[in-house]
Amino acid sequence: MPKATFRIWRSEGQGSGEFKDYSTEITEGMVVLDAVHQIQAESANDLAVRWNCKAGKCGSCSAEVNGMPKLMCMTRLNTLPLENPVLIEPMQAFPTIRDLVTDVSSNFEHKKRIKAFKPKKPEADGTWRMAQADVDRVQEFRKCIECFLCQDVCHVLRDHHLHDEFVGPRFLVHAAALEMHPLDTEDRTADLKKLHGIGYCNVTKCCTKVCPEGITITDNAIIPLKERVADEFYDPIKKLIQLVVRKR
Amino acid sequence: MPQLEHIHYDVLVIGAGGAGLRAAIEASANGVTCGIVCKSLLGKAHTVMAEGGIAAAMANVDDRDNWKVHFADTMRGGQYLNNPRMAELHAQEAPECVRELEGWGALFDRTADGRILQRNFGGHKYPRLAHVGDRTGLEMIRTLQDAGIHRGVAVHMECAIFSLLKDGDRVVGAFGYEREKGRFLLFSAKAIVIATGGIGRAYSITSNSWEYTGDGQALAYDAGAELMDMEFVQFHPTGMVWPPSVRGILVTEGVRGEGGVLRNSLGKRFMFDDIPANYKASTADNEEEGWRYTQGDKEARRPPELLTRDHVARCIMREVRDGRGGPHGGVYLDISWIKERIANAQEHIKKKLPSMYHQFKQLADIDITSEPMEVGPTTHYVMGGVRVNGDTQMSNVPGLFAAGEVAAGLHGANRLGGNSLSDLLVFGRRAGRCAAEFAKEHGGGKINQADVDAAAARALAPFDRVGGAGPYQVQYQLQKDMQDLVGIVRRQDEMERALEVLKTLKERSAKVGVVGNREYNPGWHTALDLHNLMIVSEAVTLAAIDRKESRGAHFREDYPDKSAEFGKVNTVLKKGPNGEMQLRREPLPELKADLKQIIEEMK
């Protein structure tokens, strides 16, 4: 069996750590997560890694493979140049807890602050009617598996560490799913501007590029939300009327 | 003891999949404090993998459907070993539970007139599964997760429970740890709901994630609760078989529901060769009729590919054994053929089965819109589990409830696809409500410090065994032996050998050592999981040895037929006074006259 080398970040948190090389056997069809598990079983029992479904459905095994944000369970080894060591690092936008495991708790905090779904009244028979076409639009956003790779590449979070001021692409998608939900009656526009920091996004589309679910994050979710915020807060005609009304 | 955090709740829920989240939401809504612990991050539990849909007789697509038909289908599928009360409540309450999800924001696929669309599935007489493409589980868990965090449920992520604590007969707390720092946690609770899912990790080929190590079954068993029907392990007929690294990953039954067919290496649709007598009247006898059924023709009967999972799995095994399988030990599942029947087939398949398309494209270099998939059986689900009261979901241990896969009763000898997600909702809700009521009626109990100290010592023991056996190697060996000896086709001698092997493995697992420290240490965690895996493996094996017949998911080569005698009993297991596993045959609960009549009418 051929072998390959994996250069894995080992760390006990607090920013310190080092790369260690591990060599393991490669078989047909293997993905990066398989290699990590094999190494864990053979020579590094305490190598910390998150995973669950191993089928790209749960979004647990996010990491950076050769510098690219990826789900390790969906990254086939035959797509990587194995003549060089495969570099595996934790997501860089989040503090490392240990090895490949990062502290993603900020994401769960963001979600709590986004106003919950508030449906309109059902019809007389107690159910709702919705057209598939209206549902389609939101179903795209609801495909999100919360892998947080979009958060990982967002420069507002990754380079500027503005986790407290900006919810990031994942939660703009979440807000869009709620705002565009055919039954929802809540208004989140003011929150998007003030609380969730939508203005920080300058539409570089890095998030869209890395989304393993292929959600068109920027064009379909963030830009329409930005338009809503602009309509509400930056509409010149509305501003003018407000000014006149206030003067009187 | 250093590093021990003590937390108090009225109701503690263990496990944050569909059942646990639904229970926690309900407990909270009933005015008690509620905390939920889960081994992974919130929203990653195995419910997320469910693809096909939620079975509920809403009659949106076929108005002949109602709870009675759903009840009868569930009982027939379970070969009448089901707890009839649970099957009744489940069929009656599932539609309301689905509508409840919609009210919390779930967005199901729609019918032309804007209602929730329902699809065909194996063993269900009418199109009954509310779904979202083939990612229904994700929709469900996300909806429940988002509902839960806005309803006052406290979440403890990446924590595991090692043991339940009792005050006399009653359960009053739980002891475990949080993975990040490896700190111990002590929970005091007036009632506890176990919702930890299944046991798939006791087998080497499984669709289940690492979490599925039988924790809840083992916790309950150690606390004196009875386990039931453990011999019934469902092997889903269609898992991926190639490449090796994806072996076992699920291929949804929805593929067959949308018109996918099974063929052997000769190109023959072998499912027509063997249709069980009790399904003969409701199964198509030609390809044309089967196709019309999948396309919604109400006059057509279902194709044999949509027979119950146990039967389809065995037919696949037969084809492979007799040399008519594919190059990797599976058979062919083909959805691409529908291009002969409908225009736009490629787009249709991508729309209806997006994650299947994605999964095969990315992991196996196969485009399912133009070529067949190779599939074979994979360990998927355990029908058995903690024996509970059908109305309240409480076990024989006061204050200890169980819901979802970890509980036994609803599915009998074989579960129908789609009945799992509805199970989680219906009985998660009931368990949450009844646990809240129990908590209100009973004060807090007293936790015995000696029990806590003993549990902590057990948990830390692997650190002292430097140079001991590796935890992963013991786990792999167990999985291999269970797969080989107590798998889809079972025999007395092999299962007796499994008991011997388990004994040796138990000894080995007692010597397992771990390296590193307590912080997020997967080796340590795996070492601690072994205890649970050993218990559930022994339970499955003992129960399977005792049931000398073939019924539902339990197939014995040495007893290939159903036996009237065993058709009257459930197998119940309990921890004896000396720690030994005791087995007894428990007569089935009485079937009420009205339910009996429904079953007779729909036979």
Tab-separated table of N, CA and C in Angstrom, chain A residues 12 14 27-31 34 37 40-42 45-55 57-60 73-74 76 78 97-98 101 103-104 108 111-117 119 125-132 135-136 138-140 142-148 170 174 181-183 212-213, chain B residues 40-44 48-49 51 99 102-111 113-115 132 134-135 138-139 142-143 145-146 149-150 157-158 180-181 201 209-211 242-246 249 351 355-356 358-359 361-365 470-473 476 513 515-517 519-523:
chain	number	residue	atom	x	y	z
A	12	GLU	N	-2.452	22.589	22.332
A	12	GLU	CA	-3.292	22.476	23.521
A	12	GLU	C	-4.030	23.782	23.760
A	14	GLN	N	-4.654	28.107	23.506
A	14	GLN	CA	-3.932	29.342	23.866
A	14	GLN	C	-2.905	29.779	22.810
A	27	THR	N	-5.625	4.147	0.825
A	27	THR	CA	-6.383	3.216	-0.009
A	27	THR	C	-7.340	3.988	-0.909
A	28	GLU	N	-7.906	3.269	-1.872
A	28	GLU	CA	-8.747	3.914	-2.876
A	28	GLU	C	-9.954	4.609	-2.237
A	29	GLY	N	-10.225	5.794	-2.718
A	29	GLY	CA	-11.436	6.493	-2.293
A	29	GLY	C	-11.328	7.216	-0.968
A	30	MET	N	-10.167	7.155	-0.311
A	30	MET	CA	-10.038	7.762	1.017
A	30	MET	C	-10.239	9.271	0.995
A	31	VAL	N	-10.820	9.772	2.062
A	31	VAL	CA	-10.945	11.217	2.249
A	31	VAL	C	-10.007	11.640	3.379
A	34	ASP	N	-10.662	10.217	6.812
A	34	ASP	CA	-10.229	8.820	6.996
A	34	ASP	C	-8.769	8.774	7.434
A	37	HIS	N	-8.477	9.824	11.034
A	37	HIS	CA	-8.927	8.748	11.928
A	37	HIS	C	-7.915	7.619	12.015
A	40	GLN	N	-5.179	8.724	14.145
A	40	GLN	CA	-5.657	8.753	15.532
A	40	GLN	C	-5.624	7.342	16.144
A	41	ALA	N	-6.064	6.363	15.375
A	41	ALA	CA	-6.105	4.994	15.893
A	41	ALA	C	-4.709	4.385	15.998
A	42	GLU	N	-3.819	4.732	15.053
A	42	GLU	CA	-2.504	4.091	15.004
A	42	GLU	C	-1.476	4.745	15.912
A	45	ASN	N	-3.577	8.604	19.588
A	45	ASN	CA	-4.888	8.335	20.188
A	45	ASN	C	-5.618	9.579	20.673
A	46	ASP	N	-4.858	10.598	21.064
A	46	ASP	CA	-5.507	11.776	21.649
A	46	ASP	C	-5.651	12.920	20.645
A	47	LEU	N	-5.448	12.637	19.358
A	47	LEU	CA	-5.600	13.679	18.333
A	47	LEU	C	-7.061	14.125	18.280
A	48	ALA	N	-7.298	15.398	18.597
A	48	ALA	CA	-8.674	15.879	18.722
A	48	ALA	C	-9.212	16.349	17.377
A	49	VAL	N	-10.375	15.819	17.011
A	49	VAL	CA	-11.029	16.198	15.766
A	49	VAL	C	-12.540	16.041	15.953
A	50	ARG	N	-13.299	16.963	15.382
A	50	ARG	CA	-14.759	16.801	15.425
A	50	ARG	C	-15.227	16.110	14.148
A	51	TRP	N	-16.189	15.236	14.280
A	51	TRP	CA	-16.838	14.658	13.095
A	51	TRP	C	-18.121	13.991	13.536
A	52	ASN	N	-19.049	13.800	12.640
A	52	ASN	CA	-20.228	13.003	12.913
A	52	ASN	C	-20.650	12.120	11.748
A	53	CYS	N	-21.203	12.754	10.698
A	53	CYS	CA	-21.911	11.941	9.711
A	53	CYS	C	-20.996	11.322	8.682
A	54	LYS	N	-19.871	11.948	8.403
A	54	LYS	CA	-18.938	11.477	7.393
A	54	LYS	C	-19.580	11.424	6.008
A	55	ALA	N	-20.558	12.254	5.771
A	55	ALA	CA	-21.205	12.262	4.466
A	55	ALA	C	-21.581	13.680	4.043
A	57	LYS	N	-23.105	16.014	5.647
A	57	LYS	CA	-24.453	16.453	5.999
A	57	LYS	C	-24.559	17.157	7.334
A	58	CYS	N	-23.520	17.028	8.186
A	58	CYS	CA	-23.673	17.593	9.525
A	58	CYS	C	-22.791	18.812	9.737
A	59	GLY	N	-21.740	18.972	8.939
A	59	GLY	CA	-20.905	20.161	9.060
A	59	GLY	C	-20.035	20.199	10.305
A	60	SER	N	-19.564	19.042	10.772
A	60	SER	CA	-18.742	19.026	11.988
A	60	SER	C	-17.246	19.102	11.708
A	73	CYS	N	-14.460	15.332	5.513
A	73	CYS	CA	-15.115	14.094	5.074
A	73	CYS	C	-15.452	14.112	3.593
A	74	MET	N	-15.411	15.288	2.966
A	74	MET	CA	-15.762	15.365	1.552
A	74	MET	C	-14.553	15.704	0.695
A	76	ARG	N	-11.526	14.290	-1.028
A	76	ARG	CA	-10.877	13.049	-1.444
A	76	ARG	C	-9.368	13.271	-1.550
A	78	ASN	N	-7.443	11.861	-3.593
A	78	ASN	CA	-6.990	11.906	-4.990
A	78	ASN	C	-7.151	13.288	-5.621
A	97	ILE	N	-9.205	25.029	20.489
A	97	ILE	CA	-9.353	24.373	21.791
A	97	ILE	C	-8.246	23.342	21.931
A	98	ARG	N	-8.175	22.481	20.944
A	98	ARG	CA	-7.115	21.479	20.922
A	98	ARG	C	-7.003	20.917	19.511
A	101	VAL	N	-9.728	21.026	16.753
A	101	VAL	CA	-11.009	21.445	17.330
A	101	VAL	C	-10.954	22.915	17.739
A	103	ASP	N	-13.016	26.661	19.020
A	103	ASP	CA	-14.106	27.177	19.842
A	103	ASP	C	-15.072	27.951	18.937
A	104	VAL	N	-16.168	27.311	18.566
A	104	VAL	CA	-17.128	27.937	17.665
A	104	VAL	C	-18.343	28.481	18.423
A	108	PHE	N	-23.039	30.107	18.120
A	108	PHE	CA	-24.283	29.762	18.797
A	108	PHE	C	-24.853	30.967	19.537
A	111	LYS	N	-26.749	33.274	17.051
A	111	LYS	CA	-28.074	32.801	16.653
A	111	LYS	C	-29.132	33.178	17.681
A	112	LYS	N	-28.754	33.106	18.934
A	112	LYS	CA	-29.712	33.460	19.988
A	112	LYS	C	-30.189	34.894	19.848
A	113	ARG	N	-29.328	35.759	19.319
A	113	ARG	CA	-29.668	37.175	19.255
A	113	ARG	C	-30.508	37.532	18.020
A	114	ILE	N	-30.618	36.622	17.083
A	114	ILE	CA	-31.453	36.900	15.912
A	114	ILE	C	-32.891	36.543	16.262
A	115	LYS	N	-33.782	37.521	16.013
A	115	LYS	CA	-35.176	37.321	16.419
A	115	LYS	C	-35.754	36.058	15.824
A	116	ALA	N	-36.467	35.317	16.657
A	116	ALA	CA	-36.982	34.008	16.253
A	116	ALA	C	-38.087	34.143	15.207
A	117	PHE	N	-38.377	33.031	14.569
A	117	PHE	CA	-39.460	32.911	13.598
A	117	PHE	C	-40.798	33.260	14.272
A	119	PRO	N	-44.672	33.222	12.992
A	119	PRO	CA	-45.546	32.961	11.840
A	119	PRO	C	-46.827	33.790	11.868
A	125	ASP	N	-58.468	26.111	8.580
A	125	ASP	CA	-58.290	24.696	8.937
A	125	ASP	C	-57.056	24.451	9.800
A	126	GLY	N	-56.417	25.530	10.245
A	126	GLY	CA	-55.273	25.384	11.151
A	126	GLY	C	-53.956	25.117	10.440
A	127	THR	N	-53.941	25.090	9.110
A	127	THR	CA	-52.691	24.866	8.383
A	127	THR	C	-52.392	26.064	7.495
A	128	TRP	N	-51.221	26.030	6.883
A	128	TRP	CA	-50.812	27.111	6.006
A	128	TRP	C	-50.727	26.624	4.570
A	129	ARG	N	-50.959	27.514	3.621
A	129	ARG	CA	-50.728	27.197	2.207
A	129	ARG	C	-49.523	28.008	1.744
A	130	MET	N	-48.620	27.332	1.050
A	130	MET	CA	-47.464	28.038	0.479
A	130	MET	C	-47.186	27.477	-0.902
A	131	ALA	N	-46.779	28.334	-1.822
A	131	ALA	CA	-46.430	27.846	-3.155
A	131	ALA	C	-44.996	27.317	-3.143
A	132	GLN	N	-44.755	26.252	-3.883
A	132	GLN	CA	-43.404	25.680	-3.921
A	132	GLN	C	-42.379	26.738	-4.355
A	135	VAL	N	-41.302	28.711	-1.508
A	135	VAL	CA	-40.549	27.888	-0.569
A	135	VAL	C	-39.124	27.640	-1.080
A	136	ASP	N	-39.011	27.440	-2.400
A	136	ASP	CA	-37.707	27.165	-3.021
A	136	ASP	C	-36.633	28.149	-2.588
A	138	VAL	N	-36.296	29.999	0.005
A	138	VAL	CA	-35.820	29.869	1.384
A	138	VAL	C	-35.162	28.510	1.615
A	139	GLN	N	-35.638	27.502	0.895
A	139	GLN	CA	-35.024	26.172	1.064
A	139	GLN	C	-33.543	26.204	0.707
A	140	GLU	N	-33.158	27.065	-0.215
A	140	GLU	CA	-31.729	27.189	-0.518
A	140	GLU	C	-30.956	27.541	0.749
A	142	ARG	N	-31.910	27.111	3.820
A	142	ARG	CA	-32.084	26.110	4.871
A	142	ARG	C	-31.277	24.838	4.601
A	143	LYS	N	-30.604	24.792	3.468
A	143	LYS	CA	-29.670	23.693	3.206
A	143	LYS	C	-28.430	23.800	4.089
A	144	CYS	N	-28.225	24.971	4.678
A	144	CYS	CA	-26.996	25.221	5.446
A	144	CYS	C	-26.782	24.168	6.525
A	145	ILE	N	-25.575	23.597	6.571
A	145	ILE	CA	-25.261	22.555	7.550
A	145	ILE	C	-24.460	23.111	8.738
A	146	GLU	N	-24.335	24.430	8.814
A	146	GLU	CA	-23.624	25.079	9.932
A	146	GLU	C	-22.219	24.515	10.132
A	147	CYS	N	-21.478	24.458	9.038
A	147	CYS	CA	-20.079	24.024	9.138
A	147	CYS	C	-19.177	25.196	9.512
A	148	PHE	N	-19.701	26.410	9.328
A	148	PHE	CA	-18.991	27.654	9.668
A	148	PHE	C	-17.761	27.917	8.819
A	170	ARG	N	-22.867	33.161	7.850
A	170	ARG	CA	-23.811	32.115	8.250
A	170	ARG	C	-25.093	32.721	8.819
A	174	HIS	N	-29.011	32.883	7.810
A	174	HIS	CA	-30.076	32.505	8.753
A	174	HIS	C	-31.147	33.599	8.806
A	181	HIS	N	-39.012	33.969	4.643
A	181	HIS	CA	-39.931	32.862	4.913
A	181	HIS	C	-41.358	33.334	4.626
A	182	PRO	N	-42.101	32.576	3.813
A	182	PRO	CA	-43.431	33.038	3.413
A	182	PRO	C	-44.383	33.296	4.587
A	183	LEU	N	-44.120	32.683	5.735
A	183	LEU	CA	-45.051	32.832	6.853
A	183	LEU	C	-44.587	33.831	7.905
A	212	PRO	N	-19.911	24.419	1.175
A	212	PRO	CA	-19.991	23.049	0.640
A	212	PRO	C	-21.389	22.707	0.139
A	213	GLU	N	-22.374	23.470	0.528
A	213	GLU	CA	-23.737	23.225	0.075
A	213	GLU	C	-24.084	24.044	-1.164
B	40	SER	N	-22.066	15.979	20.888
B	40	SER	CA	-21.469	16.805	19.847
B	40	SER	C	-21.962	18.240	19.983
B	41	LEU	N	-21.684	19.043	18.973
B	41	LEU	CA	-22.239	20.385	18.940
B	41	LEU	C	-23.736	20.274	18.677
B	42	LEU	N	-24.466	21.313	19.060
B	42	LEU	CA	-25.912	21.308	18.852
B	42	LEU	C	-26.207	21.285	17.345
B	43	GLY	N	-27.148	20.421	16.970
B	43	GLY	CA	-27.559	20.358	15.565
B	43	GLY	C	-26.786	19.348	14.729
B	44	LYS	N	-25.882	18.588	15.365
B	44	LYS	CA	-25.083	17.622	14.609
B	44	LYS	C	-25.536	16.191	14.859
B	48	VAL	N	-29.862	14.493	11.806
B	48	VAL	CA	-29.493	15.318	10.657
B	48	VAL	C	-29.315	14.464	9.398
B	49	MET	N	-29.041	13.180	9.585
B	49	MET	CA	-28.792	12.289	8.464
B	49	MET	C	-30.070	11.742	7.840
B	51	GLU	N	-33.149	11.132	5.765
B	51	GLU	CA	-33.304	11.678	4.434
B	51	GLU	C	-34.747	11.682	3.962
B	99	ARG	N	-47.374	19.447	11.762
B	99	ARG	CA	-47.893	20.824	11.636
B	99	ARG	C	-47.234	21.749	12.653
B	102	GLU	N	-44.056	22.892	11.306
B	102	GLU	CA	-44.256	23.948	10.316
B	102	GLU	C	-44.486	25.292	11.017
B	103	GLY	N	-45.202	25.245	12.113
B	103	GLY	CA	-45.453	26.457	12.891
B	103	GLY	C	-44.194	27.032	13.527
B	104	TRP	N	-43.157	26.197	13.602
B	104	TRP	CA	-41.869	26.674	14.132
B	104	TRP	C	-40.902	27.032	13.010
B	105	GLY	N	-41.378	26.967	11.781
B	105	GLY	CA	-40.541	27.455	10.684
B	105	GLY	C	-40.048	26.414	9.701
B	106	ALA	N	-40.354	25.136	9.914
B	106	ALA	CA	-39.904	24.114	8.958
B	106	ALA	C	-40.594	24.350	7.615
B	107	LEU	N	-39.840	24.172	6.545
B	107	LEU	CA	-40.404	24.399	5.210
B	107	LEU	C	-40.379	23.108	4.399
B	108	PHE	N	-41.502	22.419	4.397
B	108	PHE	CA	-41.597	21.163	3.652
B	108	PHE	C	-41.892	21.450	2.186
B	109	ASP	N	-41.583	20.464	1.341
B	109	ASP	CA	-41.982	20.547	-0.068
B	109	ASP	C	-43.512	20.601	-0.131
B	110	ARG	N	-44.034	21.245	-1.190
B	110	ARG	CA	-45.476	21.530	-1.240
B	110	ARG	C	-46.203	20.757	-2.331
B	111	THR	N	-47.484	20.553	-2.121
B	111	THR	CA	-48.359	20.034	-3.181
B	111	THR	C	-48.729	21.206	-4.092
B	113	ASP	N	-51.512	22.527	-4.543
B	113	ASP	CA	-52.404	23.486	-3.876
B	113	ASP	C	-51.797	24.055	-2.591
B	114	GLY	N	-50.470	23.913	-2.444
B	114	GLY	CA	-49.776	24.632	-1.381
B	114	GLY	C	-49.709	23.949	-0.037
B	115	ARG	N	-50.171	22.686	0.033
B	115	ARG	CA	-50.079	21.987	1.311
B	115	ARG	C	-48.785	21.174	1.380
B	132	VAL	N	-38.434	17.217	2.792
B	132	VAL	CA	-37.765	18.337	2.145
B	132	VAL	C	-36.681	17.711	1.286
B	134	ASP	N	-34.241	15.351	-0.058
B	134	ASP	CA	-33.747	14.217	0.719
B	134	ASP	C	-32.926	14.712	1.907
B	135	ARG	N	-33.343	15.840	2.480
B	135	ARG	CA	-32.646	16.331	3.671
B	135	ARG	C	-33.659	16.698	4.765
B	138	LEU	N	-32.269	17.223	8.405
B	138	LEU	CA	-31.623	18.520	8.633
B	138	LEU	C	-32.689	19.582	8.921
B	139	GLU	N	-33.744	19.572	8.132
B	139	GLU	CA	-34.820	20.541	8.334
B	139	GLU	C	-35.416	20.382	9.731
B	142	ARG	N	-32.797	21.364	12.590
B	142	ARG	CA	-32.547	22.803	12.634
B	142	ARG	C	-33.762	23.530	13.202
B	143	THR	N	-34.949	23.112	12.794
B	143	THR	CA	-36.161	23.732	13.299
B	143	THR	C	-36.264	23.555	14.812
B	145	GLN	N	-33.840	22.807	16.937
B	145	GLN	CA	-32.711	23.487	17.581
B	145	GLN	C	-33.014	24.976	17.750
B	146	ASP	N	-33.487	25.593	16.662
B	146	ASP	CA	-33.767	27.029	16.713
B	146	ASP	C	-34.953	27.325	17.624
B	149	ILE	N	-33.603	26.994	21.456
B	149	ILE	CA	-32.766	28.040	22.057
B	149	ILE	C	-33.570	29.300	22.360
B	150	HIS	N	-34.736	29.434	21.730
B	150	HIS	CA	-35.575	30.594	22.041
B	150	HIS	C	-36.656	30.253	23.055
B	157	MET	N	-23.224	21.543	25.337
B	157	MET	CA	-22.683	20.845	24.172
B	157	MET	C	-21.405	20.111	24.512
B	158	GLU	N	-21.143	19.069	23.750
B	158	GLU	CA	-19.929	18.268	23.893
B	158	GLU	C	-19.707	17.817	25.327
B	180	GLU	N	-14.354	19.605	26.479
B	180	GLU	CA	-13.355	20.634	26.205
B	180	GLU	C	-12.229	20.639	27.228
B	181	LYS	N	-12.590	20.689	28.500
B	181	LYS	CA	-11.567	20.719	29.545
B	181	LYS	C	-11.444	19.381	30.280
B	201	ARG	N	-22.748	1.704	16.178
B	201	ARG	CA	-21.284	1.574	16.264
B	201	ARG	C	-20.832	0.248	16.861
B	209	SER	N	-23.152	7.505	13.082
B	209	SER	CA	-21.946	8.258	13.412
B	209	SER	C	-21.302	7.725	14.694
B	210	TRP	N	-20.171	8.289	15.056
B	210	TRP	CA	-19.407	7.805	16.213
B	210	TRP	C	-20.205	7.856	17.513
B	211	GLU	N	-21.248	8.713	17.525
B	211	GLU	CA	-21.970	8.894	18.781
B	211	GLU	C	-22.810	7.681	19.167
B	242	TRP	N	-18.848	1.166	-2.074
B	242	TRP	CA	-17.560	1.491	-2.658
B	242	TRP	C	-17.444	2.991	-2.824
B	243	PRO	N	-16.291	3.591	-2.631
B	243	PRO	CA	-15.030	3.022	-2.136
B	243	PRO	C	-15.110	2.631	-0.656
B	244	PRO	N	-14.096	1.860	-0.177
B	244	PRO	CA	-14.150	1.317	1.188
B	244	PRO	C	-14.410	2.375	2.254
B	245	SER	N	-13.883	3.558	2.044
B	245	SER	CA	-13.980	4.560	3.112
B	245	SER	C	-15.403	5.054	3.307
B	246	VAL	N	-16.286	4.828	2.353
B	246	VAL	CA	-17.665	5.299	2.520
B	246	VAL	C	-18.623	4.135	2.757
B	249	ILE	N	-22.426	4.185	4.358
B	249	ILE	CA	-23.154	5.457	4.324
B	249	ILE	C	-24.486	5.256	3.603
B	351	LYS	N	-33.248	17.483	-8.380
B	351	LYS	CA	-34.175	18.254	-7.552
B	351	LYS	C	-34.742	17.385	-6.427
B	355	SER	N	-29.001	15.524	-2.230
B	355	SER	CA	-27.824	15.139	-1.456
B	355	SER	C	-27.304	13.772	-1.896
B	356	MET	N	-28.182	12.919	-2.430
B	356	MET	CA	-27.696	11.646	-2.995
B	356	MET	C	-26.804	11.915	-4.216
B	358	HIS	N	-25.090	14.579	-4.885
B	358	HIS	CA	-23.900	15.185	-4.321
B	358	HIS	C	-22.960	14.129	-3.716
B	359	GLN	N	-23.546	13.267	-2.899
B	359	GLN	CA	-22.796	12.252	-2.154
B	359	GLN	C	-22.054	11.290	-3.102
B	361	LYS	N	-21.489	11.764	-6.384
B	361	LYS	CA	-20.599	12.510	-7.267
B	361	LYS	C	-19.266	12.756	-6.560
B	362	GLN	N	-19.384	13.229	-5.317
B	362	GLN	CA	-18.166	13.649	-4.630
B	362	GLN	C	-17.364	12.496	-4.032
B	363	LEU	N	-18.064	11.489	-3.497
B	363	LEU	CA	-17.351	10.426	-2.780
B	363	LEU	C	-17.037	9.209	-3.637
B	364	ALA	N	-17.789	9.020	-4.736
B	364	ALA	CA	-17.577	7.790	-5.515
B	364	ALA	C	-17.393	8.056	-7.002
B	365	ASP	N	-17.331	9.302	-7.399
B	365	ASP	CA	-17.203	9.656	-8.817
B	365	ASP	C	-18.323	9.049	-9.669
B	470	GLY	N	-4.942	-0.367	23.183
B	470	GLY	CA	-5.509	0.856	22.624
B	470	GLY	C	-7.025	0.754	22.532
B	471	PRO	N	-7.743	1.817	22.859
B	471	PRO	CA	-9.206	1.750	22.850
B	471	PRO	C	-9.780	1.505	21.452
B	472	TYR	N	-9.138	2.070	20.431
B	472	TYR	CA	-9.681	1.920	19.083
B	472	TYR	C	-9.604	0.470	18.614
B	473	GLN	N	-8.509	-0.192	18.961
B	473	GLN	CA	-8.332	-1.570	18.498
B	473	GLN	C	-9.408	-2.485	19.094
B	476	TYR	N	-12.674	-1.694	17.252
B	476	TYR	CA	-12.704	-2.283	15.902
B	476	TYR	C	-12.965	-3.783	15.958
B	513	GLY	N	-5.802	1.458	28.104
B	513	GLY	CA	-5.171	2.654	28.637
B	513	GLY	C	-5.270	3.807	27.654
B	515	VAL	N	-3.608	7.755	26.406
B	515	VAL	CA	-2.490	8.697	26.488
B	515	VAL	C	-3.031	10.121	26.466
B	516	GLY	N	-2.157	11.054	26.798
B	516	GLY	CA	-2.548	12.456	26.763
B	516	GLY	C	-3.230	12.875	28.053
B	517	ASN	N	-3.868	14.050	28.020
B	517	ASN	CA	-4.526	14.542	29.217
B	517	ASN	C	-6.041	14.558	29.043
B	519	GLU	N	-8.126	16.973	28.379
B	519	GLU	CA	-8.761	17.971	27.516
B	519	GLU	C	-9.043	17.428	26.125
B	520	TYR	N	-10.282	17.466	25.757
B	520	TYR	CA	-10.761	17.015	24.442
B	520	TYR	C	-9.978	15.826	23.930
B	521	ASN	N	-10.058	14.752	24.670
B	521	ASN	CA	-9.252	13.571	24.342
B	521	ASN	C	-10.129	12.451	23.768
B	522	PRO	N	-10.110	12.276	22.457
B	522	PRO	CA	-10.991	11.278	21.849
B	522	PRO	C	-10.629	9.844	22.236
B	523	GLY	N	-9.371	9.605	22.536
B	523	GLY	CA	-8.965	8.269	22.966
B	523	GLY	C	-9.627	7.918	24.290
